[in-house]
Coordinates of C-alpha atoms in Angstrom, one line a residue:
Chain A
M1 CA 122.4 190.2 -77.2
E2 CA 120.2 193.2 -77.9
A3 CA 121.5 196.6 -76.9
P4 CA 119.9 198.1 -73.8
V5 CA 117.3 200.7 -74.6
V6 CA 118.9 203.3 -72.3
E7 CA 122.5 203.0 -71.2
V8 CA 124.4 205.4 -69.1
R9 CA 128.1 204.9 -68.5
G10 CA 130.5 206.8 -66.2
L11 CA 128.2 209.9 -66.1
V12 CA 129.8 212.9 -64.3
N13 CA 127.7 216.1 -63.6
R14 CA 129.0 218.9 -61.5
F15 CA 127.6 222.4 -60.8
G16 CA 130.3 224.7 -59.6
G17 CA 131.8 222.8 -56.7
Q18 CA 128.8 220.6 -56.1
V19 CA 129.1 217.0 -57.4
V20 CA 125.8 215.6 -58.6
H21 CA 126.9 212.5 -60.4
D22 CA 130.3 210.9 -60.2
G23 CA 130.6 207.9 -62.5
L24 CA 127.0 206.9 -62.6
D25 CA 126.0 203.8 -64.5
M26 CA 122.5 202.9 -65.5
Q27 CA 121.0 200.3 -67.9
V28 CA 117.4 199.8 -68.9
E29 CA 116.4 196.8 -70.9
R30 CA 113.6 196.4 -73.3
D31 CA 110.0 196.0 -72.0
E32 CA 110.9 196.8 -68.4
V33 CA 109.6 199.4 -66.0
F34 CA 112.6 201.0 -64.5
G35 CA 112.3 203.1 -61.4
I36 CA 114.7 205.8 -60.5
V37 CA 114.7 206.6 -56.8
G38 CA 116.8 208.9 -54.7
G39 CA 116.7 211.5 -52.0
S40 CA 115.8 215.1 -52.7
G41 CA 118.7 216.7 -54.4
S42 CA 120.4 213.5 -55.3
G43 CA 120.2 214.3 -59.0
K44 CA 117.3 212.3 -60.3
S45 CA 116.0 215.2 -62.4
V46 CA 119.6 216.1 -63.6
L47 CA 119.9 212.4 -64.7
L48 CA 116.7 212.6 -66.7
R49 CA 117.6 215.9 -68.2
T50 CA 121.0 214.5 -69.2
I51 CA 119.3 211.4 -70.8
L52 CA 116.9 213.7 -72.7
G53 CA 119.8 215.7 -74.0
L54 CA 118.6 218.9 -72.3
Q55 CA 121.9 219.1 -70.5
R56 CA 125.4 218.0 -71.6
P57 CA 127.2 216.0 -69.0
L58 CA 130.8 216.8 -68.0
A59 CA 131.8 213.3 -68.8
G60 CA 130.3 209.9 -69.6
V61 CA 128.2 208.3 -72.3
V62 CA 124.4 208.3 -72.7
R63 CA 123.2 205.8 -75.3
I64 CA 119.6 205.5 -76.4
N65 CA 118.9 202.4 -78.5
G66 CA 122.7 202.2 -79.0
S67 CA 123.5 205.7 -80.2
D68 CA 125.4 208.0 -78.0
I69 CA 123.3 211.2 -77.8
T70 CA 126.0 213.3 -76.1
H71 CA 127.8 213.7 -79.4
L72 CA 125.0 214.2 -81.8
T73 CA 123.8 217.4 -83.4
E74 CA 120.2 218.6 -83.1
A75 CA 119.4 217.2 -86.6
Q76 CA 120.8 213.8 -85.8
L77 CA 118.9 213.8 -82.5
R78 CA 115.5 214.3 -84.2
P79 CA 114.8 210.7 -85.2
I80 CA 115.9 209.6 -81.7
K81 CA 113.6 212.1 -80.0
A82 CA 110.7 210.8 -82.2
G83 CA 111.3 207.4 -80.6
Y84 CA 110.7 208.4 -77.1
G85 CA 108.0 210.3 -75.2
V86 CA 108.4 212.3 -72.0
A87 CA 105.7 213.2 -69.5
F88 CA 107.1 216.0 -67.3
Q89 CA 106.3 216.3 -63.6
S90 CA 103.9 219.2 -63.8
G91 CA 102.6 218.1 -67.2
A92 CA 104.3 221.0 -69.1
L93 CA 101.2 221.1 -71.3
Y94 CA 101.2 224.1 -73.6
S95 CA 98.8 226.3 -71.9
G96 CA 97.7 228.2 -75.0
L97 CA 96.6 225.0 -76.8
T98 CA 93.7 222.6 -76.1
L99 CA 94.5 219.1 -75.0
L100 CA 93.8 217.9 -78.6
Q101 CA 96.2 220.4 -80.0
N102 CA 98.7 219.5 -77.4
V103 CA 98.7 215.9 -78.5
Q104 CA 98.7 216.9 -82.2
L105 CA 101.7 219.2 -81.9
P106 CA 104.4 216.5 -82.2
M107 CA 102.4 214.8 -84.9
I108 CA 102.3 218.0 -87.0
E109 CA 106.0 218.4 -86.4
Y110 CA 107.0 215.0 -87.6
L111 CA 104.2 213.8 -89.9
E112 CA 102.2 215.2 -92.8
L113 CA 98.6 214.2 -92.1
E114 CA 95.1 215.2 -93.0
R115 CA 93.2 217.2 -90.5
T116 CA 90.6 214.5 -89.8
A117 CA 93.3 211.8 -89.4
L118 CA 95.1 214.1 -87.0
D119 CA 92.0 214.7 -85.0
E120 CA 91.1 211.0 -84.8
L121 CA 94.6 209.8 -84.0
A122 CA 94.9 212.4 -81.2
L123 CA 91.5 211.4 -79.8
L124 CA 92.6 207.8 -79.9
K125 CA 95.7 208.7 -77.7
I126 CA 93.4 210.8 -75.3
R127 CA 91.0 207.8 -74.9
L128 CA 93.9 205.4 -74.5
V129 CA 95.1 207.1 -71.3
G130 CA 91.6 207.0 -70.0
L131 CA 90.4 210.5 -70.5
P132 CA 86.9 211.3 -71.7
A133 CA 86.6 212.5 -75.3
D134 CA 85.1 215.9 -74.2
A135 CA 88.4 216.7 -72.4
A136 CA 90.0 217.1 -75.8
D137 CA 88.7 220.6 -76.3
K138 CA 89.6 221.8 -72.9
Y139 CA 92.6 223.9 -72.1
P140 CA 95.2 222.6 -69.6
A141 CA 94.0 225.1 -67.0
Q142 CA 90.6 223.5 -67.1
L143 CA 91.9 220.0 -66.3
S144 CA 92.2 218.6 -62.8
G145 CA 95.6 217.5 -61.5
G146 CA 95.1 213.9 -62.3
M147 CA 93.8 214.7 -65.8
V148 CA 96.9 216.8 -66.5
K149 CA 99.1 213.8 -65.6
R150 CA 97.2 211.6 -68.0
A151 CA 97.1 214.3 -70.7
A152 CA 100.9 214.6 -70.4
V153 CA 101.2 210.8 -71.1
A154 CA 98.8 211.2 -74.0
R155 CA 101.1 213.8 -75.5
A156 CA 104.1 211.7 -74.8
L157 CA 102.5 208.8 -76.7
A158 CA 101.6 211.0 -79.7
L159 CA 104.3 209.5 -82.0
D160 CA 103.8 205.9 -80.8
P161 CA 107.2 205.8 -79.0
V162 CA 108.7 202.5 -77.7
L163 CA 110.3 204.3 -74.8
L164 CA 108.5 206.5 -72.3
F165 CA 110.0 208.7 -69.6
L166 CA 107.8 209.7 -66.6
D167 CA 108.9 212.2 -64.1
E168 CA 107.2 211.7 -60.8
P169 CA 103.9 210.7 -62.4
T170 CA 102.0 210.2 -59.2
S171 CA 103.2 213.1 -57.2
G172 CA 100.4 215.4 -56.1
L173 CA 97.8 212.7 -56.7
D174 CA 95.5 211.2 -54.1
P175 CA 96.2 207.5 -53.4
V176 CA 93.2 206.4 -55.5
S177 CA 94.2 208.4 -58.5
A178 CA 97.8 207.4 -58.0
A179 CA 96.8 203.7 -58.0
A180 CA 94.7 204.3 -61.1
F181 CA 97.7 205.9 -62.7
D182 CA 99.9 203.0 -61.8
D183 CA 97.3 200.7 -63.5
L184 CA 97.5 202.9 -66.6
V185 CA 101.3 202.6 -66.6
L186 CA 101.1 198.8 -66.4
Y187 CA 98.3 198.7 -69.0
L188 CA 100.2 200.8 -71.5
Q189 CA 103.4 198.9 -70.9
K190 CA 101.7 195.6 -71.6
Q191 CA 99.6 196.8 -74.5
L192 CA 102.1 198.9 -76.3
R193 CA 105.2 196.9 -75.2
L194 CA 106.7 200.1 -73.9
T195 CA 109.9 200.5 -72.0
I196 CA 109.3 202.8 -69.2
V197 CA 111.7 204.9 -67.2
M198 CA 110.1 206.5 -64.2
I199 CA 111.3 208.8 -61.6
T200 CA 109.3 208.4 -58.5
H201 CA 109.1 208.9 -54.7
D202 CA 106.0 206.9 -54.3
L203 CA 106.7 203.5 -52.7
D204 CA 103.3 202.1 -53.6
S205 CA 104.0 203.1 -57.2
I206 CA 107.4 201.3 -57.2
F207 CA 106.0 198.1 -55.7
R208 CA 103.1 198.1 -58.1
T209 CA 104.8 198.9 -61.4
C210 CA 108.6 198.6 -61.4
N211 CA 110.6 195.5 -62.5
R212 CA 113.9 197.0 -61.6
V213 CA 114.9 199.9 -59.5
G214 CA 117.9 202.2 -59.6
V215 CA 118.7 204.1 -56.4
I216 CA 121.0 207.1 -56.6
V217 CA 123.2 207.1 -53.5
D218 CA 126.5 208.9 -53.1
H219 CA 126.5 210.2 -56.7
H220 CA 126.3 206.6 -58.0
M221 CA 123.5 204.3 -58.9
E222 CA 122.7 201.0 -57.3
S223 CA 120.3 199.1 -59.6
D224 CA 118.8 195.7 -59.2
T225 CA 115.5 193.9 -59.4
L226 CA 113.0 195.1 -56.9
Q227 CA 113.1 192.0 -54.9
R228 CA 116.9 192.3 -54.5
I229 CA 117.3 196.0 -54.1
V230 CA 115.2 196.2 -50.9
D231 CA 117.8 194.0 -49.3
H232 CA 120.7 196.1 -50.3
P233 CA 123.0 196.9 -47.4
N234 CA 123.4 200.6 -48.1
P235 CA 121.9 202.5 -45.1
W236 CA 120.0 205.0 -47.3
I237 CA 118.4 202.3 -49.3
Q238 CA 117.6 200.4 -46.1
A239 CA 116.0 203.6 -44.7
Y240 CA 114.1 204.2 -47.9
F241 CA 112.5 200.7 -48.2
H242 CA 112.3 199.8 -44.6
G243 CA 111.7 203.1 -42.9
E244 CA 108.7 204.1 -41.0
R245 CA 106.6 204.8 -44.0
A246 CA 107.6 201.6 -45.9
R247 CA 107.3 199.2 -43.0
E248 CA 103.9 197.8 -43.9
R249 CA 104.8 197.0 -47.4
A250 CA 106.5 194.0 -48.9
P251 CA 107.7 193.5 -52.4
G252 CA 105.5 190.4 -52.7
E253 CA 102.5 192.7 -52.9
R254 CA 103.3 193.7 -56.4
H255 CA 100.4 193.5 -58.9
G256 CA 100.2 193.1 -62.6
A257 CA 103.0 192.0 -64.9
Chain B
M1 CA 106.5 197.8 -99.5
P2 CA 104.9 197.2 -96.1
L3 CA 101.5 196.9 -97.8
E4 CA 100.8 194.9 -100.9
V5 CA 97.3 194.8 -102.3
R6 CA 96.1 192.0 -104.5
R7 CA 92.8 191.6 -106.2
T8 CA 91.5 188.0 -105.8
A9 CA 88.5 186.3 -107.3
N10 CA 86.3 187.2 -104.3
G11 CA 87.8 190.6 -103.4
L12 CA 91.0 192.0 -101.9
Q13 CA 94.0 190.5 -100.2
L14 CA 96.2 192.8 -98.1
D15 CA 99.6 191.5 -97.4
L16 CA 101.1 193.4 -94.4
S17 CA 104.8 192.9 -94.0
G18 CA 107.8 194.4 -92.3
E19 CA 107.6 197.3 -89.9
W20 CA 104.6 199.6 -89.6
G21 CA 106.1 202.4 -87.6
M22 CA 106.0 206.2 -87.6
P23 CA 108.3 206.6 -90.6
Q24 CA 106.0 204.5 -92.8
F25 CA 102.8 205.8 -91.3
A26 CA 102.0 208.8 -93.6
A27 CA 102.5 206.7 -96.8
L28 CA 100.4 203.8 -95.4
E29 CA 97.7 206.1 -94.3
S30 CA 97.3 207.6 -97.7
Q31 CA 97.6 204.2 -99.4
L32 CA 94.8 202.8 -97.2
G33 CA 92.8 206.0 -97.5
T34 CA 92.6 205.9 -101.2
L35 CA 92.2 202.1 -101.6
E36 CA 88.9 201.4 -103.3
V37 CA 86.8 198.6 -101.7
G38 CA 84.6 198.5 -104.9
S39 CA 82.5 195.4 -105.2
A40 CA 84.9 193.2 -103.1
R41 CA 82.9 190.6 -101.1
E42 CA 85.8 189.6 -99.0
V43 CA 88.9 191.4 -97.5
R44 CA 91.6 189.1 -96.4
V45 CA 94.4 190.5 -94.2
V46 CA 97.6 188.5 -94.1
T47 CA 99.7 189.5 -91.2
Q48 CA 102.3 186.8 -91.3
G49 CA 105.2 189.0 -92.5
L50 CA 104.4 191.8 -90.1
T51 CA 107.2 192.5 -87.6
A52 CA 105.9 195.6 -85.9
L53 CA 102.7 197.5 -85.9
N54 CA 102.2 200.7 -84.0
L55 CA 99.0 202.1 -82.7
S56 CA 98.7 204.7 -85.5
G57 CA 99.2 202.0 -88.1
A58 CA 96.6 199.9 -86.5
W59 CA 94.2 202.8 -86.5
A60 CA 94.7 203.4 -90.2
L61 CA 94.1 199.7 -90.9
R62 CA 91.0 199.8 -88.7
Q63 CA 89.7 202.9 -90.6
F64 CA 90.0 200.9 -93.9
L65 CA 88.4 197.8 -92.5
A66 CA 85.5 199.8 -91.1
R67 CA 85.0 201.2 -94.6
A68 CA 85.2 197.8 -96.2
G69 CA 82.8 196.4 -93.6
A70 CA 80.3 199.2 -94.3
A71 CA 80.6 198.4 -98.0
G72 CA 79.5 194.9 -97.3
A73 CA 82.8 193.0 -97.5
A74 CA 83.6 190.2 -95.0
V75 CA 86.9 190.8 -93.2
S76 CA 89.2 187.9 -92.3
F77 CA 92.6 187.6 -90.9
D78 CA 95.4 185.2 -91.7
P79 CA 96.5 183.9 -89.2
A80 CA 95.0 186.2 -86.6
P81 CA 94.1 189.9 -86.1
P82 CA 97.0 191.8 -84.6
D83 CA 96.8 192.7 -81.0
Q84 CA 97.1 196.4 -81.7
L85 CA 93.9 196.4 -83.7
R86 CA 92.1 194.9 -80.8
L87 CA 93.6 197.6 -78.5
V88 CA 92.3 200.4 -80.8
D89 CA 88.9 198.7 -80.9
E90 CA 88.8 198.5 -77.1
T91 CA 89.9 202.0 -76.6
L92 CA 87.4 203.5 -79.0
K93 CA 84.6 201.3 -78.0
A94 CA 85.1 201.6 -74.2
A95 CA 82.4 203.4 -72.3
E96 CA 83.2 207.1 -71.9
P97 CA 84.9 207.4 -68.5
D98 CA 82.9 209.8 -66.3
A99 CA 82.0 212.0 -69.2
V100 CA 81.0 215.5 -68.0
P101 CA 78.0 216.9 -69.6
A102 CA 79.0 219.7 -72.0
A103 CA 78.2 223.2 -70.8
A104 CA 75.3 224.8 -72.7
D105 CA 76.7 227.0 -75.4
G106 CA 74.0 229.6 -74.9
E107 CA 72.4 231.8 -77.4
S108 CA 74.3 232.8 -80.5
G109 CA 73.6 235.6 -83.0
L110 CA 74.1 239.3 -83.2
L111 CA 71.6 240.3 -80.6
A112 CA 73.0 237.9 -78.0
A113 CA 76.5 239.0 -78.8
I114 CA 75.6 242.7 -78.2
G115 CA 73.8 241.7 -75.0
R116 CA 76.8 239.7 -73.8
W117 CA 79.2 242.5 -74.7
T118 CA 77.0 245.0 -72.8
V119 CA 77.0 242.8 -69.7
D120 CA 80.7 242.3 -70.0
A121 CA 81.3 246.1 -70.3
A122 CA 79.1 246.8 -67.4
G123 CA 80.9 244.1 -65.3
D124 CA 84.2 245.7 -66.4
L125 CA 83.1 249.1 -65.2
T126 CA 81.8 247.9 -61.8
G127 CA 85.1 245.8 -61.6
W128 CA 87.0 249.1 -62.0
L129 CA 85.0 250.9 -59.4
A130 CA 85.4 248.0 -57.0
F131 CA 89.1 247.9 -57.6
L132 CA 89.5 251.6 -57.0
G133 CA 87.4 251.3 -53.9
R134 CA 89.5 248.5 -52.5
V135 CA 92.7 250.5 -53.2
T136 CA 91.2 253.5 -51.5
A137 CA 90.0 251.5 -48.5
T138 CA 93.4 249.8 -48.2
L139 CA 95.1 253.2 -48.3
L140 CA 92.9 254.7 -45.6
A141 CA 93.4 251.6 -43.5
S142 CA 97.2 251.8 -43.7
L143 CA 97.5 255.5 -43.2
P144 CA 97.5 255.4 -39.4
Q145 CA 100.3 252.8 -39.5
P146 CA 103.0 254.1 -41.9
R147 CA 104.8 250.7 -41.7
R148 CA 101.9 249.1 -43.6
L149 CA 102.5 251.5 -46.5
R150 CA 105.6 249.3 -47.1
P151 CA 108.2 252.1 -47.5
I152 CA 110.9 249.7 -48.9
S153 CA 108.6 248.3 -51.6
L154 CA 107.4 251.9 -52.3
A155 CA 111.0 253.1 -52.8
R156 CA 111.7 250.2 -55.1
H157 CA 108.7 251.1 -57.3
V158 CA 109.6 254.8 -57.4
Y159 CA 113.0 253.7 -58.5
D160 CA 111.8 251.2 -61.1
T161 CA 109.1 253.4 -62.6
G162 CA 110.7 256.8 -62.1
I163 CA 114.5 256.9 -61.9
T164 CA 115.1 254.2 -64.5
A165 CA 112.6 255.8 -66.9
M166 CA 114.4 259.2 -66.8
P167 CA 116.7 258.6 -69.9
I168 CA 113.9 257.6 -72.2
V169 CA 111.5 260.2 -71.0
A170 CA 114.1 262.9 -71.5
L171 CA 115.0 261.7 -74.9
I172 CA 111.4 261.6 -76.1
A173 CA 110.6 265.0 -74.6
F174 CA 113.7 266.5 -76.3
L175 CA 112.8 265.0 -79.7
I176 CA 109.2 266.1 -79.5
S177 CA 109.9 269.6 -78.5
V178 CA 112.5 269.9 -81.4
I179 CA 109.8 268.6 -83.8
L180 CA 107.3 271.1 -82.4
A181 CA 109.6 274.0 -82.6
Y182 CA 110.8 273.1 -86.1
L183 CA 107.3 272.7 -87.4
S184 CA 106.0 275.9 -85.9
A185 CA 109.1 277.8 -86.9
Q186 CA 108.4 276.9 -90.6
E187 CA 104.8 278.1 -90.4
L188 CA 105.4 281.2 -88.3
R189 CA 108.4 282.4 -90.3
G190 CA 106.0 283.0 -93.2
Y191 CA 104.2 285.7 -91.1
G192 CA 107.5 287.0 -89.7
V193 CA 106.5 286.1 -86.2
D194 CA 108.9 283.3 -85.6
I195 CA 109.6 284.8 -82.2
Y196 CA 106.4 283.1 -81.0
V197 CA 108.0 279.7 -81.5
A198 CA 109.2 280.1 -78.0
D199 CA 105.6 280.7 -76.7
L200 CA 104.3 277.7 -78.6
V201 CA 107.0 275.3 -77.4
T202 CA 106.7 276.5 -73.8
I203 CA 102.9 276.3 -73.5
G204 CA 102.7 273.1 -75.6
V205 CA 105.3 271.3 -73.5
L206 CA 104.3 272.6 -70.1
R207 CA 100.6 272.2 -70.4
E208 CA 100.2 269.1 -72.6
L209 CA 103.1 267.3 -74.2
G210 CA 105.4 266.9 -71.3
V211 CA 102.9 265.1 -69.1
L212 CA 101.1 263.3 -71.8
L213 CA 104.1 261.8 -73.5
T214 CA 105.5 260.8 -70.0
A215 CA 102.2 259.1 -69.3
I216 CA 102.2 257.2 -72.5
I217 CA 105.8 256.1 -72.0
V218 CA 105.1 255.1 -68.4
A219 CA 102.0 253.2 -69.5
G220 CA 104.0 251.2 -71.9
R221 CA 106.9 250.6 -69.4
S222 CA 105.3 250.3 -66.0
G223 CA 101.6 249.5 -66.8
S224 CA 102.8 246.4 -68.6
A225 CA 105.3 245.6 -65.9
F226 CA 102.6 245.8 -63.2
A227 CA 100.2 243.6 -65.1
A228 CA 103.0 241.0 -65.9
E229 CA 104.4 240.9 -62.4
I230 CA 101.1 240.5 -60.6
G231 CA 99.8 238.3 -63.4
S232 CA 102.6 235.8 -63.1
M233 CA 102.3 235.8 -59.4
Q234 CA 98.7 234.9 -59.9
L235 CA 99.7 232.0 -62.2
N236 CA 102.2 230.8 -59.7
E237 CA 99.6 230.9 -56.9
E238 CA 101.8 233.5 -55.1
V239 CA 98.8 235.8 -54.6
D240 CA 96.8 232.9 -53.2
A241 CA 99.7 232.2 -50.9
L242 CA 99.6 235.8 -49.6
I243 CA 95.9 235.7 -49.0
A244 CA 96.3 232.3 -47.2
S245 CA 98.9 233.7 -44.9
G246 CA 96.6 236.5 -44.0
V247 CA 98.4 239.2 -46.0
D248 CA 96.3 241.5 -48.1
P249 CA 97.7 241.4 -51.7
F250 CA 96.2 244.9 -52.1
E251 CA 98.4 246.1 -49.3
V252 CA 101.7 244.5 -50.4
L253 CA 101.3 244.4 -54.2
V254 CA 98.8 247.0 -55.4
L255 CA 99.2 249.9 -53.1
P256 CA 103.0 250.3 -53.3
R257 CA 102.8 250.3 -57.0
V258 CA 100.0 252.8 -57.2
L259 CA 101.6 255.1 -54.7
G260 CA 105.1 254.6 -56.2
L261 CA 103.8 255.7 -59.6
I262 CA 101.9 258.6 -58.1
I263 CA 105.2 259.8 -56.6
A264 CA 107.3 259.0 -59.7
M265 CA 105.1 260.5 -62.4
P266 CA 105.3 264.2 -61.3
L267 CA 109.0 263.9 -61.0
L268 CA 109.3 262.4 -64.5
T269 CA 107.1 265.2 -65.8
I270 CA 109.4 267.8 -64.3
V271 CA 112.3 266.1 -66.2
A272 CA 110.3 266.0 -69.4
D273 CA 109.3 269.8 -69.0
L274 CA 112.9 270.8 -68.4
V275 CA 114.4 268.8 -71.3
G276 CA 111.6 269.9 -73.5
L277 CA 112.2 273.5 -72.9
S278 CA 115.9 273.0 -73.4
G279 CA 115.2 271.3 -76.7
G280 CA 113.1 274.3 -77.8
A281 CA 115.8 276.7 -76.7
L282 CA 118.4 274.8 -78.6
L283 CA 116.4 274.8 -81.8
C284 CA 115.6 278.5 -81.5
R285 CA 119.2 279.2 -80.9
Y286 CA 120.6 277.4 -83.9
L287 CA 117.7 277.5 -86.4
L288 CA 116.2 280.9 -85.7
D289 CA 119.3 282.6 -84.4
M290 CA 117.3 283.6 -81.3
P291 CA 119.7 284.3 -78.4
L292 CA 119.1 282.4 -75.3
T293 CA 118.4 285.5 -73.2
Q294 CA 115.6 286.4 -75.6
F295 CA 114.2 282.8 -75.5
V296 CA 114.1 283.0 -71.7
H297 CA 112.5 286.4 -71.8
R298 CA 109.8 285.1 -74.2
V299 CA 109.2 282.1 -71.9
Q300 CA 108.6 284.4 -69.0
E301 CA 106.2 286.5 -71.1
A302 CA 104.3 283.4 -72.3
I303 CA 103.6 281.5 -69.2
A304 CA 101.0 282.4 -66.7
P305 CA 101.6 281.3 -63.1
T306 CA 99.3 278.4 -63.7
T307 CA 100.8 277.0 -66.9
F308 CA 103.3 274.7 -65.2
W309 CA 100.8 273.6 -62.6
V310 CA 98.1 272.8 -65.2
G311 CA 100.5 270.2 -66.6
M312 CA 101.7 269.0 -63.2
A313 CA 98.2 268.5 -61.8
K314 CA 97.5 265.9 -64.4
A315 CA 100.6 263.8 -63.6
P316 CA 99.3 262.1 -60.4
V317 CA 95.9 261.5 -62.0
F318 CA 97.5 259.8 -65.0
A319 CA 99.7 257.8 -62.7
L320 CA 96.7 256.6 -60.8
L321 CA 94.9 255.5 -64.0
I322 CA 98.0 253.7 -65.3
A323 CA 98.7 251.9 -62.1
L324 CA 95.1 250.9 -61.6
A325 CA 94.8 249.5 -65.2
G326 CA 98.1 247.5 -64.7
C327 CA 97.4 246.2 -61.3
S328 CA 93.7 245.3 -61.9
R329 CA 94.4 243.5 -65.1
G330 CA 97.3 241.6 -63.4
M331 CA 95.0 240.5 -60.6
Q332 CA 92.5 239.2 -63.2
V333 CA 95.1 236.8 -64.7
H334 CA 94.2 233.1 -64.2
G335 CA 94.9 229.8 -65.9
S336 CA 97.4 230.2 -68.7
A337 CA 100.2 232.1 -70.2
R338 CA 97.9 233.2 -73.0
V339 CA 95.6 235.0 -70.5
L340 CA 98.7 236.7 -69.1
G341 CA 99.7 238.0 -72.5
H342 CA 96.1 239.2 -73.2
M343 CA 95.8 241.0 -69.9
V344 CA 99.1 242.8 -70.3
T345 CA 98.0 244.0 -73.7
V346 CA 94.6 245.1 -72.3
A347 CA 96.4 246.9 -69.4
V348 CA 98.6 249.0 -71.7
V349 CA 95.8 249.8 -74.3
Q350 CA 93.4 250.7 -71.5
A351 CA 96.0 252.8 -69.7
I352 CA 96.8 254.8 -72.7
F353 CA 93.1 255.2 -73.6
L354 CA 92.2 256.4 -70.1
V355 CA 95.2 258.8 -70.0
I356 CA 94.1 260.4 -73.2
L357 CA 90.4 260.5 -72.2
A358 CA 91.4 262.1 -68.9
D359 CA 93.5 264.6 -70.8
A360 CA 90.5 265.6 -72.9
L361 CA 88.4 266.0 -69.7
F362 CA 91.1 268.1 -68.1
A363 CA 91.2 270.4 -71.2
I364 CA 87.5 271.0 -71.0
L365 CA 87.7 271.6 -67.2
F366 CA 90.6 274.0 -67.5
M367 CA 88.8 275.9 -70.3
K368 CA 85.7 276.3 -68.1
M369 CA 88.0 277.5 -65.3
N370 CA 89.6 280.0 -67.6
I371 CA 93.1 278.8 -66.9

């Protein structure tokens, strides 16, 4: 059987006396959209930072496409990092560069290409995420909130990764833009056969896009298919999926793939 | 090789095989880019052996096929065009989503540039006056209620801009007065009047150098700090948050900094004057063998009652200019980290320029007043 795209085993993270993760397991298979859910302060962002290698865990193993990134040097990590893209919550676009230059930066780092090829490839990525071509020459400060989110995805796709991490991609968007963003996620997943790992709070987004969901509760992760996780007996998970704000939704409403 | 090219009777056959990913992309792109279509009437693309094709690879293939099509060759696929190619096609052909009309670039050319520069400069000047006006208005409004002068914040700024700057101001004043004394001693010794070194150092430090050097150091230290602090608060929407909660940013951010610096600068100038004179005395003692008593005597001879105050009077004015430059540029930051850096630079350069300009005006003024 094929190795999982992302595999986390026995992850332990602690800050001072505060336990964040205590033996957390997570597994993401190829071609799925995996949602990470959890209360505020439950360690979603720490988990993402650990998977991205921005933070070394106290114990545990993090494998991306089979290689354990917690014991690799920066040079060994480079090809692995080229294989995934990350769209950070606030975009994290480089504010001194135009959108086009933002998308080109990873390409320039990893590839040797002609100027015109760079321009056209970057423009292709910008159009792919549904941004108008004239946004390419704008600076991040000139883009609207929804455009920044899309721009972050365009930059994450610069090197044609097979794995995409999205950190709260729909937070701060109005419901219409959020729904459009969900459609974009589904479209990209289908067209580019991406594996997507997405941290989100947005129930609509989860029901629309995710195949499987991992919920961080009590420093562990409970993960299952969306249909099954909503019936999990854990009280927090029950409150999350069946609370006041979730009452009107059912997993059957899910669109797309 | 992921790409084999064969010339057939009717044209070209491209055999795509294996993986077309990022590692292969640069080589493939240059191979396709330099491939001659020539007189080929047919381009046949065989995709049977292809295991993976990423978007960039599909784009490179599309570029070549478009070139072949333009040269009049018929393109066919065996067995079928890859999905990725269709995706690139769709993306690039799709109607522009809500394209915003580009803003008019306006006139270009030298005359327009001069005109724009003039308008900018005029706007800058009125901006300065408006800023000064708002600071004054805020000050006047807060005077009846001393609590609104934010004494704690004020004390912090006096500490940050004054107390912590003392070591560097003292060091610079000491070194400059030593240089001044040393230089003048060498020249004056030739005329046998090296006793006047004391006069020169005293007048030079008290009237000009003490306060001027202090102002330049403070502009570099605190002018930049003001611009950076307020500027990053602007980027973080903290200033907007203040305004939204009904707090005047001029009252809580600008005024304490301006007043704090106006208090701190004269104090720093006294330090610079003291250390400067000590430096001169030290050099006279050890280089010219002038006893300390004689130095003190010369100093008393040299200074008029106004000498010290001529220097001191400038300190609050310089402080005002530096604080205004720093705070106003900080308030103008918007958008990105690059603007922040630019505004901090502008704040320091402008503060130093204004200080020196004001010093020149003071020199003329004092000359007319005969002091």
